PDB file of C-alpha atoms in Angstrom:
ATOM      1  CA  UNK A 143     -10.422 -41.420   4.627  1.00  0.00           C
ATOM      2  CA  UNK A 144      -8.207 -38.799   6.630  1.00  0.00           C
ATOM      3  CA  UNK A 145     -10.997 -36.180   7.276  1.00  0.00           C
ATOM      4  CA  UNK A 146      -7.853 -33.599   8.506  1.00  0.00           C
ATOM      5  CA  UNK A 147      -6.010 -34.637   5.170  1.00  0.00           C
ATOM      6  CA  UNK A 148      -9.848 -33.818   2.784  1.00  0.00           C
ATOM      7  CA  UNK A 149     -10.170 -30.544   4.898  1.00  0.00           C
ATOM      8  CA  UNK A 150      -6.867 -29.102   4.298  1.00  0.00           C
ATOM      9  CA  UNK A 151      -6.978 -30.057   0.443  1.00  0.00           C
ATOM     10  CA  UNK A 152     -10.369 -28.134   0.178  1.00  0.00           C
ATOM     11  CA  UNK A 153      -8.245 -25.004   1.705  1.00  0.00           C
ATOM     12  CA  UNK A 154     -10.392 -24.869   4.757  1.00  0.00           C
ATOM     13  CA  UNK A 155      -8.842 -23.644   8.110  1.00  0.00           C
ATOM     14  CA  UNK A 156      -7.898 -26.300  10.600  1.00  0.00           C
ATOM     15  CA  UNK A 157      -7.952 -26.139  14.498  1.00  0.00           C
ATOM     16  CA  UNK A 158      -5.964 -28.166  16.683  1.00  0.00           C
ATOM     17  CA  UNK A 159      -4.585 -28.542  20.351  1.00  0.00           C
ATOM     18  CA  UNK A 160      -2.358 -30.369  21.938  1.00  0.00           C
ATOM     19  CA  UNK A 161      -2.560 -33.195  23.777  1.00  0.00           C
ATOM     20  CA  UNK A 162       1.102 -33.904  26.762  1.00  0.00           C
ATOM     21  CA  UNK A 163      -0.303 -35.803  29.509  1.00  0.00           C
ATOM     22  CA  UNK A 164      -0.494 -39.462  29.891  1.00  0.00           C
ATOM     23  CA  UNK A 165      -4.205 -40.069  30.346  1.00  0.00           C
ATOM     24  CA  UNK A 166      -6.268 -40.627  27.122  1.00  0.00           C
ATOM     25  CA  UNK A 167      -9.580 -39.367  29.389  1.00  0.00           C
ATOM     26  CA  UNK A 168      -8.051 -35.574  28.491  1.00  0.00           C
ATOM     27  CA  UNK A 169      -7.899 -36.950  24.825  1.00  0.00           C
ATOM     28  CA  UNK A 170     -11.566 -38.065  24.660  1.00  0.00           C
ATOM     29  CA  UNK A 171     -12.714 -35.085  26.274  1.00  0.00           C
ATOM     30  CA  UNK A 172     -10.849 -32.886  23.847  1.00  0.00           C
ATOM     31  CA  UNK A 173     -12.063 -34.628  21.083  1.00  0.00           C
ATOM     32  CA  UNK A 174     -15.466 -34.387  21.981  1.00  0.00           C
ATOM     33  CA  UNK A 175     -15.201 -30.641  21.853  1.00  0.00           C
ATOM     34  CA  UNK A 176     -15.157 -29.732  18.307  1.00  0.00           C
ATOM     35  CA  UNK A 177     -11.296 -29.424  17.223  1.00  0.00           C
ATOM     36  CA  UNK A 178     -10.790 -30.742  13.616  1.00  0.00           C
ATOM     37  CA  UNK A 179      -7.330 -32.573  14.768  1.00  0.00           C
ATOM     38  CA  UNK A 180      -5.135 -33.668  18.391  1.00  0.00           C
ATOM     39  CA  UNK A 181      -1.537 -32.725  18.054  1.00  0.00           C
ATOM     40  CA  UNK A 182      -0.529 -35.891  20.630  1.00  0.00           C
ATOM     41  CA  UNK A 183       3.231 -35.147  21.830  1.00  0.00           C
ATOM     42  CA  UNK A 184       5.463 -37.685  22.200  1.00  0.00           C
ATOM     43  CA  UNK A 185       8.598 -35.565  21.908  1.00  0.00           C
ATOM     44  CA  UNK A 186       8.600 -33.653  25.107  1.00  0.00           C
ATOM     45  CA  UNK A 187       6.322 -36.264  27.143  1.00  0.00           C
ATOM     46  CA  UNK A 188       6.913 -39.452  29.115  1.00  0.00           C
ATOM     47  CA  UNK A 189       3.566 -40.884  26.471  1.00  0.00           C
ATOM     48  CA  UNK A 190       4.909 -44.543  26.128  1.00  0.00           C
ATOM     49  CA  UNK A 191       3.492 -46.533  23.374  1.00  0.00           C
ATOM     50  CA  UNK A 192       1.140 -48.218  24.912  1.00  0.00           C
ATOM     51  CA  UNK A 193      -0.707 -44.878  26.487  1.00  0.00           C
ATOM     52  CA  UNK A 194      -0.321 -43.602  22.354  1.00  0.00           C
ATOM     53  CA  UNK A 195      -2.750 -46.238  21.437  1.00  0.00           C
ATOM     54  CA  UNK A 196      -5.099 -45.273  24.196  1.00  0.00           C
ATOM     55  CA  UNK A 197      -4.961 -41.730  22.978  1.00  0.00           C
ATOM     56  CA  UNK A 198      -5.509 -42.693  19.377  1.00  0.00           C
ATOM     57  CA  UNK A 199      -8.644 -45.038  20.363  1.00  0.00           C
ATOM     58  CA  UNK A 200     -10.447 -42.718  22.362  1.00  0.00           C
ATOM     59  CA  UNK A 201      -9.866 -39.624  19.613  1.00  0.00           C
ATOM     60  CA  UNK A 202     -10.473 -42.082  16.890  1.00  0.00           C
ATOM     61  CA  UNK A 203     -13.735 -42.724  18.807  1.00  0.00           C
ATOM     62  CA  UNK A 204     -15.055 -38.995  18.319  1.00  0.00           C
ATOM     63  CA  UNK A 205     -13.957 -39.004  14.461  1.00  0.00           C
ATOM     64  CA  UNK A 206     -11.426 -37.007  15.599  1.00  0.00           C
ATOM     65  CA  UNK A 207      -7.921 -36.991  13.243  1.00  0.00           C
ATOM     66  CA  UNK A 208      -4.336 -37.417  15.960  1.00  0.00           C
ATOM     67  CA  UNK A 209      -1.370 -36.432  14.187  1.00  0.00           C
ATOM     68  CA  UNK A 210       1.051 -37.788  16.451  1.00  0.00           C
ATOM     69  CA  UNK A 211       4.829 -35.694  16.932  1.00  0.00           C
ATOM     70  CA  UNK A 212       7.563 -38.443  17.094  1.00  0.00           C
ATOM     71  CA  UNK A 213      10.693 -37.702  19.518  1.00  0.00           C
ATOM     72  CA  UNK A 214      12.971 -37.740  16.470  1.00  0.00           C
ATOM     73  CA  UNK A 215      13.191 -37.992  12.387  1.00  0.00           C
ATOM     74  CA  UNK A 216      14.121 -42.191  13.158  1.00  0.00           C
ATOM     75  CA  UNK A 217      11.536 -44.346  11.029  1.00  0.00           C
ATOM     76  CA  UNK A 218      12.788 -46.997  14.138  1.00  0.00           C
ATOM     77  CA  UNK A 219      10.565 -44.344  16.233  1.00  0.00           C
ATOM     78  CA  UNK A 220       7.943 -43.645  13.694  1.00  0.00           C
ATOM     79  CA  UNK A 221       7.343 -47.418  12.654  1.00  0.00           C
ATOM     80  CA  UNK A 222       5.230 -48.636  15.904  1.00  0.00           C
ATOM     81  CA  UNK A 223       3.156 -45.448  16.247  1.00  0.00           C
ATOM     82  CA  UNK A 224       1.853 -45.924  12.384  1.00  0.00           C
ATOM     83  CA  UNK A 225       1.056 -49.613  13.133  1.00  0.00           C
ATOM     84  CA  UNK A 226      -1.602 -48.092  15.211  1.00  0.00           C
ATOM     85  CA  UNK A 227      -2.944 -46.366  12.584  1.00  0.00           C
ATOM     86  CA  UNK A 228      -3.072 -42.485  13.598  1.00  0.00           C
ATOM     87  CA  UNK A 229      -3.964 -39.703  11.192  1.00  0.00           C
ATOM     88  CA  UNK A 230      -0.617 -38.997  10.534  1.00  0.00           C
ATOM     89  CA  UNK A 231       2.955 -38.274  11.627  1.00  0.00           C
ATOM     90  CA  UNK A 232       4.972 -34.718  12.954  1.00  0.00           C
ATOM     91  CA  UNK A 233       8.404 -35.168  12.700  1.00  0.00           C
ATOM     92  CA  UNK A 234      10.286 -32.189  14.648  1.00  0.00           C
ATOM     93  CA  UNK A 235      13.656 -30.628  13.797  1.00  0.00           C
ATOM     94  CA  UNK A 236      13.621 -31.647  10.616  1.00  0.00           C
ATOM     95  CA  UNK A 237      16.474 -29.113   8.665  1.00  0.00           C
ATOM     96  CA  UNK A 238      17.449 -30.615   5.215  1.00  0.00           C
ATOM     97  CA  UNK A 239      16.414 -31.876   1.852  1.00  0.00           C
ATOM     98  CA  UNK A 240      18.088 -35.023   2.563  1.00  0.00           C
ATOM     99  CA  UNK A 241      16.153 -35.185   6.486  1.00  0.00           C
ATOM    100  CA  UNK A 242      13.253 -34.204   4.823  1.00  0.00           C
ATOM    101  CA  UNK A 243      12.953 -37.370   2.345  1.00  0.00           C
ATOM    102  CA  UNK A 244      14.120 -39.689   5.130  1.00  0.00           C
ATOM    103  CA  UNK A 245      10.868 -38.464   6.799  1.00  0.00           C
ATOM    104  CA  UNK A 246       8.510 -39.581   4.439  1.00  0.00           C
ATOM    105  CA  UNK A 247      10.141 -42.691   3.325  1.00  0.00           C
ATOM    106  CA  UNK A 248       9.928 -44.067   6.657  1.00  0.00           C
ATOM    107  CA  UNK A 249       5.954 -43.364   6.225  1.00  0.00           C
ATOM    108  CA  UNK A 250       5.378 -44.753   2.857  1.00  0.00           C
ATOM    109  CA  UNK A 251       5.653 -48.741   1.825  1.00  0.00           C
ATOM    110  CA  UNK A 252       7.617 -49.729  -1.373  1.00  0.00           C
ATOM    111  CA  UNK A 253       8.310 -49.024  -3.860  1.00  0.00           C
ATOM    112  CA  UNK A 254       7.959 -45.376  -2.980  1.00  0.00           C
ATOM    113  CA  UNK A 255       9.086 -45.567   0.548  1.00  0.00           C
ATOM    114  CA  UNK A 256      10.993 -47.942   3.298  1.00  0.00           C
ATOM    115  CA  UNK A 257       8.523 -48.666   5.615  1.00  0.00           C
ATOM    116  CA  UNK A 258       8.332 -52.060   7.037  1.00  0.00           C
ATOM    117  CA  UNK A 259       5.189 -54.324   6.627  1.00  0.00           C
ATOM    118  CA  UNK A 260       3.012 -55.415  10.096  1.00  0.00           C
ATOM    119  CA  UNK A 261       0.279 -53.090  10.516  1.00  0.00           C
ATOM    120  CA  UNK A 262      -1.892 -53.875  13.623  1.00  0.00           C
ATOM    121  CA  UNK A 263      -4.541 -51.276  14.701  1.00  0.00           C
ATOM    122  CA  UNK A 264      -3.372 -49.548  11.210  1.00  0.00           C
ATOM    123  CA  UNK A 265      -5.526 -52.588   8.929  1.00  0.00           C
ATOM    124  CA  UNK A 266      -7.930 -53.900  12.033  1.00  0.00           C
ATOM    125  CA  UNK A 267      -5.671 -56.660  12.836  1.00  0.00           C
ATOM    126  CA  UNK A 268      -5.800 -58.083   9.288  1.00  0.00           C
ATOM    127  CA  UNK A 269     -10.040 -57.584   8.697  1.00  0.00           C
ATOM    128  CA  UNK A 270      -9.017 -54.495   6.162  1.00  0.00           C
ATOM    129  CA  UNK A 271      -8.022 -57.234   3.152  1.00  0.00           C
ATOM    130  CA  UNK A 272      -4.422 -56.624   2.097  1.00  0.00           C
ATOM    131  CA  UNK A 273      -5.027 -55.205  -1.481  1.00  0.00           C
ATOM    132  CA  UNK A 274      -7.993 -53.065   0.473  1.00  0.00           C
ATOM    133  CA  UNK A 275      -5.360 -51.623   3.185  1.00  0.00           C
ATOM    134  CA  UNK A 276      -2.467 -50.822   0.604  1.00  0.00           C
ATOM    135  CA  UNK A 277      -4.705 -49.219  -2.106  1.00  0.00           C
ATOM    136  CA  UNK A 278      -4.797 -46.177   0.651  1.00  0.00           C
ATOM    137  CA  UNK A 279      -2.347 -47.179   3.005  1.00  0.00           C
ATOM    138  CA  UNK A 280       0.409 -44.195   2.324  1.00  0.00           C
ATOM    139  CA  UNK A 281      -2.422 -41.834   1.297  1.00  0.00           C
ATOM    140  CA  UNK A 282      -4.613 -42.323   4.754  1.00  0.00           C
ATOM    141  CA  UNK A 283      -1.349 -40.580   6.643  1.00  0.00           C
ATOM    142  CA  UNK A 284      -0.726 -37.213   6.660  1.00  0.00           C
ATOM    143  CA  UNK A 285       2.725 -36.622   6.220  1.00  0.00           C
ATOM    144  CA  UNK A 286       4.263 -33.130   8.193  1.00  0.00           C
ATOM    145  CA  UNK A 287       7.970 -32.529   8.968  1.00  0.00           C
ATOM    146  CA  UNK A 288       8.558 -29.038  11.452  1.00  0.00           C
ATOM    147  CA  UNK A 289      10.397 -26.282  10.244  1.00  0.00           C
ATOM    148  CA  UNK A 290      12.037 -24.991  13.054  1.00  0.00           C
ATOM    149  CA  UNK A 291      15.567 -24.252  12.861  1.00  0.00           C
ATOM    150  CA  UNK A 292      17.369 -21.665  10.876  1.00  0.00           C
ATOM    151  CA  UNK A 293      19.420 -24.559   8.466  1.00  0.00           C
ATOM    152  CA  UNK A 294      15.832 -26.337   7.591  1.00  0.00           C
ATOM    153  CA  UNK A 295      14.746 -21.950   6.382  1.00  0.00           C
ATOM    154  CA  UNK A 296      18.404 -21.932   4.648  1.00  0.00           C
ATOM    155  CA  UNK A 297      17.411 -25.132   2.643  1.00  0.00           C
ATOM    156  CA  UNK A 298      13.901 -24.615   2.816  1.00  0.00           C
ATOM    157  CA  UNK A 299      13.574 -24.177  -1.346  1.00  0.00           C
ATOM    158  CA  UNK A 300      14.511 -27.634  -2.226  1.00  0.00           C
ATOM    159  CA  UNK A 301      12.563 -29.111   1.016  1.00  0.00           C
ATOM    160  CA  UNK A 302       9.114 -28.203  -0.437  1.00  0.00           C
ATOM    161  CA  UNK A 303       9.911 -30.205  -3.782  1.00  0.00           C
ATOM    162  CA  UNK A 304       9.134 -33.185  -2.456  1.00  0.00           C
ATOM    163  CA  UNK A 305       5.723 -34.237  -3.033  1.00  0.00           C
ATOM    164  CA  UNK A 306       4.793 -36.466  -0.448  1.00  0.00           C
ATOM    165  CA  UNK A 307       5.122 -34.074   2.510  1.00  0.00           C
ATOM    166  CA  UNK A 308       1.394 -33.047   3.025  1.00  0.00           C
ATOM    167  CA  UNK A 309       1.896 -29.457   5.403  1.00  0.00           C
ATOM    168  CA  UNK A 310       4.861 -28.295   7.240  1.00  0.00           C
ATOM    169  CA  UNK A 311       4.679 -26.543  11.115  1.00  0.00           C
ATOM    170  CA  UNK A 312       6.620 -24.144  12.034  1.00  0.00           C
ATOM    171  CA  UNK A 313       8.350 -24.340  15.356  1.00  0.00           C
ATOM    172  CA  UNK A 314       8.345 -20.293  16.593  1.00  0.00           C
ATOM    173  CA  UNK A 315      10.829 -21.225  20.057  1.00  0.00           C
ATOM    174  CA  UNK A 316      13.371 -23.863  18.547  1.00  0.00           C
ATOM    175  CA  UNK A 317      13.102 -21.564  15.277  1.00  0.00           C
ATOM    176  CA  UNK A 318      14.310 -18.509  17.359  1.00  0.00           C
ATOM    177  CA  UNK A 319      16.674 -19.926  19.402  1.00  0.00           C
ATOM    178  CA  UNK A 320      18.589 -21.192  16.625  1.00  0.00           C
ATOM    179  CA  UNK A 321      19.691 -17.731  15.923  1.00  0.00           C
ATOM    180  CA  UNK A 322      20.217 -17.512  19.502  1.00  0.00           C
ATOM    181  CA  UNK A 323      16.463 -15.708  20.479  1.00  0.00           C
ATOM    182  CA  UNK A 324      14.907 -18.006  22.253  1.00  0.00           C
ATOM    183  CA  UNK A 325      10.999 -16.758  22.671  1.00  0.00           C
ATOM    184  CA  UNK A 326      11.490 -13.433  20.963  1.00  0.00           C
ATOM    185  CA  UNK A 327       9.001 -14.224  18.196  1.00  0.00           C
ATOM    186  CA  UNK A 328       8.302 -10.781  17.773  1.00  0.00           C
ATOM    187  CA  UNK A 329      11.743  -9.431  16.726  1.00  0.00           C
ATOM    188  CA  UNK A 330      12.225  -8.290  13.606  1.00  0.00           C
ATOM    189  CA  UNK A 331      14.500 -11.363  11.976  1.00  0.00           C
ATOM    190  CA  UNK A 332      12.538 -13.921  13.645  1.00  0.00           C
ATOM    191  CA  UNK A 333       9.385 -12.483  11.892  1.00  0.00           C
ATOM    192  CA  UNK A 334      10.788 -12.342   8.931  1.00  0.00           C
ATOM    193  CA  UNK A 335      12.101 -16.319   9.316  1.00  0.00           C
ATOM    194  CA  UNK A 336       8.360 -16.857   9.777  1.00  0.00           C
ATOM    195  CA  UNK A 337       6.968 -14.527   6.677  1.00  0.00           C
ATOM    196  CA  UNK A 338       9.658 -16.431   4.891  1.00  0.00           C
ATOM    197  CA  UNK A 339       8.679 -20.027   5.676  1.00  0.00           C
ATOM    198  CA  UNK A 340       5.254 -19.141   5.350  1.00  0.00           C
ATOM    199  CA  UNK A 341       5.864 -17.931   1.810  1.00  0.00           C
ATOM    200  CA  UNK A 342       8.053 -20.126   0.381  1.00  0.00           C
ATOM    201  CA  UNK A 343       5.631 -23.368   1.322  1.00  0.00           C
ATOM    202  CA  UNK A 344       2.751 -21.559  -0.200  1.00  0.00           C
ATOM    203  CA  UNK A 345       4.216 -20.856  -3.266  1.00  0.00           C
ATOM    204  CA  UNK A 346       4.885 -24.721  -3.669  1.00  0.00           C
ATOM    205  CA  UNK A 347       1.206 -25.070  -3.102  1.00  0.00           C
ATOM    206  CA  UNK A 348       1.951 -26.886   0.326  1.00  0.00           C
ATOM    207  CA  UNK A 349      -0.598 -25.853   3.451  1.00  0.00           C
ATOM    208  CA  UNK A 350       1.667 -24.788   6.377  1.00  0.00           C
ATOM    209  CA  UNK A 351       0.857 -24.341  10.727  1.00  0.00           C
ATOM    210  CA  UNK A 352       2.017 -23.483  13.420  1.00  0.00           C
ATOM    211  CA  UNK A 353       2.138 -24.445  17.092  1.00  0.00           C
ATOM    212  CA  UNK A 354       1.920 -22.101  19.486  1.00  0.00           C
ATOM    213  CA  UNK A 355       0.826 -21.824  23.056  1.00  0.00           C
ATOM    214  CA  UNK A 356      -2.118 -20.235  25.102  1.00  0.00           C
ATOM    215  CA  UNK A 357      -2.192 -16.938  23.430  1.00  0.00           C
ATOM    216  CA  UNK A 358      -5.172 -14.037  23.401  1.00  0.00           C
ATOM    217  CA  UNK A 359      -7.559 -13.350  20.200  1.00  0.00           C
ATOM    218  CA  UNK A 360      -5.345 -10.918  19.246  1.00  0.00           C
ATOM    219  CA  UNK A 361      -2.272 -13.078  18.713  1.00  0.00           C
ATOM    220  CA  UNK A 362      -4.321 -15.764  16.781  1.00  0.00           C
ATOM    221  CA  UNK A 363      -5.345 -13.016  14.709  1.00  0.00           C
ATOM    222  CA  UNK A 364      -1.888 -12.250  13.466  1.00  0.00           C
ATOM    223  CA  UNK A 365      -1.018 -15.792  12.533  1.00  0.00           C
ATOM    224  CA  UNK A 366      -4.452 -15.577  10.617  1.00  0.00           C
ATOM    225  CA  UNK A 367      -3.695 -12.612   8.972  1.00  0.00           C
ATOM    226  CA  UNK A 368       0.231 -14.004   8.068  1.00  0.00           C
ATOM    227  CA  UNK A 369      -1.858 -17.184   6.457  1.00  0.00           C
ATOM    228  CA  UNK A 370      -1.637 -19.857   8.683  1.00  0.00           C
ATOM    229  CA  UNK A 371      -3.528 -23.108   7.281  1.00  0.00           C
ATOM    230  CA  UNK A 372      -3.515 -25.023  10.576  1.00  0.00           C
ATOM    231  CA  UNK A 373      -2.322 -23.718  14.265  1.00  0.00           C
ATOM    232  CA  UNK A 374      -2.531 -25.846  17.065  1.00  0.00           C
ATOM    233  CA  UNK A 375      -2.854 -24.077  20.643  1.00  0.00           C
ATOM    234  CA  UNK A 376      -2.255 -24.718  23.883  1.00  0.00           C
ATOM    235  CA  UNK A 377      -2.767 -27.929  25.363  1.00  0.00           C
ATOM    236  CA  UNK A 378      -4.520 -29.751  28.379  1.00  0.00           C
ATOM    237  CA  UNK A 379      -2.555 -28.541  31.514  1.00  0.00           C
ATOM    238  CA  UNK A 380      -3.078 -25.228  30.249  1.00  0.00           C
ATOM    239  CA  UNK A 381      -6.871 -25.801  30.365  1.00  0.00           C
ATOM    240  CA  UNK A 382      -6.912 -27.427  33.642  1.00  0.00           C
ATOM    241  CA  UNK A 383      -5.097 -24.377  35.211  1.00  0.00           C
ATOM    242  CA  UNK A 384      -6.455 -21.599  33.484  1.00  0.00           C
ATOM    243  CA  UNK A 385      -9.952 -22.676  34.614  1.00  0.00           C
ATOM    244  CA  UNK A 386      -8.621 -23.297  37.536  1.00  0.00           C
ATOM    245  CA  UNK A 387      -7.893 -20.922  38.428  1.00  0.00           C
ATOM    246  CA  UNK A 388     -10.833 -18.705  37.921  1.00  0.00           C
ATOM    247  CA  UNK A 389     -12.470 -20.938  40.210  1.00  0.00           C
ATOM    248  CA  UNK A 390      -9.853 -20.312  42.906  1.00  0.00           C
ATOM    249  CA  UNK A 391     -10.387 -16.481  42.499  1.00  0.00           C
ATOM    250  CA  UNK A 392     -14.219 -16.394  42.158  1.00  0.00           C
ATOM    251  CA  UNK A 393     -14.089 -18.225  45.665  1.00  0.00           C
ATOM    252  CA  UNK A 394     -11.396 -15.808  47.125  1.00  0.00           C
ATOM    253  CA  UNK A 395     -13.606 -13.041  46.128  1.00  0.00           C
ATOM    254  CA  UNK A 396     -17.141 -14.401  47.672  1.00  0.00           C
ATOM    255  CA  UNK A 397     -15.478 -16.306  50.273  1.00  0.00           C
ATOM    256  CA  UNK A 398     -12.928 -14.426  52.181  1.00  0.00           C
ATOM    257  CA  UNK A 399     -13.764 -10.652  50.404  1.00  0.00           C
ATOM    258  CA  UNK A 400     -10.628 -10.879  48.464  1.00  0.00           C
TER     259      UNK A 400
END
């Protein structure tokens, strides 16, 4: 059972962070910390395949769901990484109806989808029996594309049709600097891309996220109060160097008076 995927349904809140660097130590420590889901980055990482595994075991070890962001909307991409078995696939940059239901084909096995049979970690390496494994195969991955550009908002109506796509994330920088705003989440038409996204994929009944960076209370509170159902912050390196980096100044200060 996809504990993320039973959470969301209920309408509960879900907490995330993201996980960029290569060493699946930072994964198991995050997981044993309390977030409901890892948002593992493959898209702006050098995480081969073989360090995604890693990642998934040592999460997986904690009971802890990995949605796993693909570089691209290419099943060729997508197919290893759901071999492995994660909790489910982010596909970035995804801007069309048509995008959209390439997406979750390539996560779903006929007749509903296109996804190729060979499933490794994904059925235990053939100990799940076959009729076992398919009976919740497509259902055990949580399907979410990224809104994030202003074409995907333009088409965004017809997007949220499709059934199979299980939440949506919206993408604040690429979504900005597609109207050529890059980081101005705050102004006025980028705000009201997000209020529109937002609204749109809750009136389809569809939970929607967002992922953000390191951010203060205060800016976690608005993306409560706009209705957030997931939001995934900041990631390991930022952990590493915020703490860091009190430690540096607490020893300036009793150290060397500074």
């Amino acid at each position: 059972m996809n504990t993320l995927k039973e959470k969301i349904k209920r309408g509960e809140k879900a907490l995330g962070t993201h996980v960029q660097l290569n060493n699946y130590q930072t994964t198991e420590l995050i997981a044993s910390l309390g977030y409901d889901y890892i948002w593992l980055d493959t898209e702006h990482t050098s995480i081969s395949l073989e360090q995604v595994e890693y990642h998934l075991m040592a999460a997986r070890a904690w009971g802890v769901t990995t949605l796993v962001r693909v570089p691209w909307n290419d099943p060729v991409r997508m197919k290893p990484i759901l071999e492995m078995g994660p909790g489910g696939i982010i596909v970035p940059m995804v801007n069309s109806y048509e995008e959209a239901l390439m997406a979750v084909k390539g996560m779903m096995y006929p007749p509903r989808g296109t996804r190729g049979f060979g499933p490794r970690h994904a059925n235990m390496y053939g100990n799940i029996p076959l009729d076992e494994y398919l009976k919740d195969a497509d259902e055990n991955i949580m399907r979410v594309i990224q809104i994030e550009h202003i074409d995907a908002v333009r088409d965004l109506k017809r997007i949220v049709t499709i059934d199979e796509i299980d939440a949506f994330i919206i993408g604040p920088m690429d979504l900005s600097a597609s109207i050529g705003k890059m980081g101005k989440i705050d102004d006025p038409e980028v705000s009201a891309l997000i209020d529109e996204i937002i609204a749109t994929v809750h009136a389809a009944g569809k939970p929607v996220g967002v992922s953000f960076g390191m951010c203060p209370k205060e800016v976690i509170a608005q993306w409560r109060d706009r209705g957030v159902d997931m939001i995934s912050l900041a990631n390991e390196h930022d952990f590493i160097a915020a703490q860091g980096k009190i430690v540096l100044d607490n020893m300036k200060e009793v150290m060397l008076g500074k």
